[in-house]
């Protein structure tokens, strides 16, 4: 029996609407995406296999919102909100924002796929276009530290898309769930920990060390964000270069005095937000 038949049969036996349910289960097992109580947004959700899995994982205290071009039949056993609409349309995004509310989402997943033409380059380009729409939505809706998983067909634009997503998250992985293996060229990019740090790797900024951390580093605060500065004393004001910016804290090193005056004057990036550079 091929892998495809196995997952198809399992989905029938276990009451999932689509064999793709196992792809989300496997992504979740590999990358710990969905937790109890989470708010999950599912883009391209029809017929609803991922919605069923997400609803099971978040439990009664969680929230699941699904969107698709197609109507999604009500899920009787789960309290899931569904919207019918095109994710490339601003009106759909507006309704989705309203449904998610101000707290934002913990996880945005997208299994959106274009109608296949059979022309590989075109199908790939359309898939990347949908994945980019999902990325925009994820950046807009995710709360700090939130996770994003998106389907993309392999092809020449995949690497560039991955490079665009990467700096916005703590780390990114490419995952091919077993349930995808024999079906197509699809892969999933799983990006964990939306980075909402007010600084980015490579930024040079002036900071004042306000506290001493457990490891002896100085701690400076940038808009409430903790920046650990090696070999810096409490009360010291100095120019640092950000080495690594995680969603909730970052690491920076002292810039030699000779370099500092020039760079601190020329770089206002701590106020203007993230630079283009970032670590994985
Ligand atoms: N994850 C789903 C499940 O487990 O039931 C299966 C999703 S199916 C592979 C892909 C879905 O993406 C289709 O239902 C399609 O209608 C939807 N889709 C494609 N383009 C879309 C768009 N622009 N906006 C919303 N949904 C879209």
Tab-separated table of C-alpha atoms in Angstrom, residues 16-130:
chain	number	residue	atom	x	y	z
A	16	UNK	CA	-10.597	13.564	9.462
A	17	UNK	CA	-11.972	15.431	6.483
A	18	UNK	CA	-8.738	15.264	4.537
A	19	UNK	CA	-5.582	13.151	4.577
A	20	UNK	CA	-3.692	16.431	4.824
A	21	UNK	CA	-4.679	16.433	8.528
A	22	UNK	CA	-1.628	14.201	9.066
A	23	UNK	CA	0.659	16.819	7.558
A	24	UNK	CA	-0.280	19.296	10.272
A	25	UNK	CA	0.018	16.582	12.923
A	26	UNK	CA	3.521	15.784	11.683
A	27	UNK	CA	4.553	19.456	11.445
A	28	UNK	CA	3.296	19.903	14.988
A	29	UNK	CA	5.198	16.837	16.219
A	30	UNK	CA	8.413	18.051	14.579
A	31	UNK	CA	8.205	21.701	15.490
A	32	UNK	CA	5.825	22.016	18.461
A	33	UNK	CA	3.556	24.474	16.778
A	34	UNK	CA	0.225	24.345	18.575
A	35	UNK	CA	-0.281	24.468	22.358
A	36	UNK	CA	-3.361	24.277	24.571
A	37	UNK	CA	-5.162	27.609	24.701
A	38	UNK	CA	-3.536	28.970	21.537
A	39	UNK	CA	-5.212	31.109	18.912
A	40	UNK	CA	-4.563	29.478	15.526
A	41	UNK	CA	-5.275	30.966	12.099
A	42	UNK	CA	-5.534	28.445	9.241
A	43	UNK	CA	-5.296	29.862	5.688
A	44	UNK	CA	-6.593	27.670	2.855
A	45	UNK	CA	-8.507	25.597	5.386
A	46	UNK	CA	-11.130	23.720	3.284
A	47	UNK	CA	-12.356	21.064	3.670
A	48	UNK	CA	-11.142	21.308	7.270
A	49	UNK	CA	-8.648	18.555	8.152
A	50	UNK	CA	-6.159	21.030	9.618
A	51	UNK	CA	-8.991	22.781	11.454
A	52	UNK	CA	-9.911	19.502	13.164
A	53	UNK	CA	-6.307	18.861	14.211
A	54	UNK	CA	-5.784	22.447	15.388
A	55	UNK	CA	-9.044	22.389	17.367
A	56	UNK	CA	-8.010	19.146	19.109
A	57	UNK	CA	-4.636	20.628	20.021
A	58	UNK	CA	-5.808	24.014	21.341
A	59	UNK	CA	-8.637	22.436	23.372
A	60	UNK	CA	-11.650	24.284	24.719
A	61	UNK	CA	-9.643	27.247	25.956
A	62	UNK	CA	-8.180	27.893	22.500
A	63	UNK	CA	-9.478	29.558	19.353
A	64	UNK	CA	-9.258	28.406	15.743
A	65	UNK	CA	-10.147	30.558	12.740
A	66	UNK	CA	-10.094	29.135	9.206
A	67	UNK	CA	-10.343	30.911	5.839
A	68	UNK	CA	-10.823	29.512	2.348
A	69	UNK	CA	-12.139	30.432	-1.078
A	70	UNK	CA	-14.436	27.431	-0.669
A	71	UNK	CA	-17.194	27.172	1.890
A	72	UNK	CA	-16.117	25.098	4.894
A	73	UNK	CA	-18.824	22.832	6.297
A	74	UNK	CA	-19.430	23.453	9.998
A	75	UNK	CA	-17.326	21.318	12.272
A	76	UNK	CA	-19.924	19.928	14.620
A	77	UNK	CA	-17.550	18.545	17.187
A	78	UNK	CA	-15.407	21.680	17.479
A	79	UNK	CA	-16.043	25.355	18.053
A	80	UNK	CA	-14.178	26.767	15.035
A	81	UNK	CA	-14.857	30.031	13.252
A	82	UNK	CA	-14.681	29.916	9.462
A	83	UNK	CA	-14.635	32.656	6.837
A	84	UNK	CA	-15.143	32.329	3.129
A	85	UNK	CA	-12.893	34.638	1.149
A	86	UNK	CA	-9.795	35.168	-0.941
A	87	UNK	CA	-6.663	35.802	1.117
A	88	UNK	CA	-5.275	38.025	-1.637
A	89	UNK	CA	-8.272	40.343	-1.095
A	90	UNK	CA	-7.978	43.123	1.497
A	91	UNK	CA	-11.612	42.658	2.571
A	92	UNK	CA	-10.934	39.051	3.643
A	93	UNK	CA	-7.925	40.194	5.636
A	94	UNK	CA	-10.058	42.825	7.313
A	95	UNK	CA	-12.649	40.230	8.422
A	96	UNK	CA	-9.854	37.948	9.570
A	97	UNK	CA	-8.280	40.730	11.677
A	98	UNK	CA	-11.672	41.303	13.317
A	99	UNK	CA	-12.111	37.585	13.994
A	100	UNK	CA	-8.670	37.253	15.607
A	101	UNK	CA	-8.936	40.377	17.749
A	102	UNK	CA	-6.313	42.579	19.325
A	103	UNK	CA	-4.449	39.899	21.233
A	104	UNK	CA	-3.250	38.461	17.940
A	105	UNK	CA	-2.593	34.862	16.940
A	106	UNK	CA	-0.100	32.419	18.434
A	107	UNK	CA	0.174	30.415	15.228
A	108	UNK	CA	-0.571	31.138	11.556
A	109	UNK	CA	-0.560	28.101	9.266
A	110	UNK	CA	-1.136	28.096	5.521
A	111	UNK	CA	-1.823	25.077	3.339
A	112	UNK	CA	-3.022	27.311	0.474
A	113	UNK	CA	-2.357	25.875	-2.957
A	114	UNK	CA	-3.132	27.302	-6.392
A	115	UNK	CA	-5.283	25.514	-8.941
A	116	UNK	CA	-2.782	23.381	-10.785
A	117	UNK	CA	-2.205	24.099	-14.474
A	118	UNK	CA	0.353	21.327	-14.929
A	119	UNK	CA	2.893	23.907	-16.061
A	120	UNK	CA	5.461	23.553	-13.326
A	121	UNK	CA	7.039	27.026	-13.382
A	122	UNK	CA	3.633	28.696	-13.290
A	123	UNK	CA	2.293	26.502	-10.483
A	124	UNK	CA	5.474	27.170	-8.496
A	125	UNK	CA	5.218	30.951	-9.012
A	126	UNK	CA	1.566	30.939	-7.914
A	127	UNK	CA	2.384	28.865	-4.880
A	128	UNK	CA	5.112	31.322	-3.846
A	129	UNK	CA	2.695	34.198	-4.384
A	130	UNK	CA	0.162	32.582	-2.016
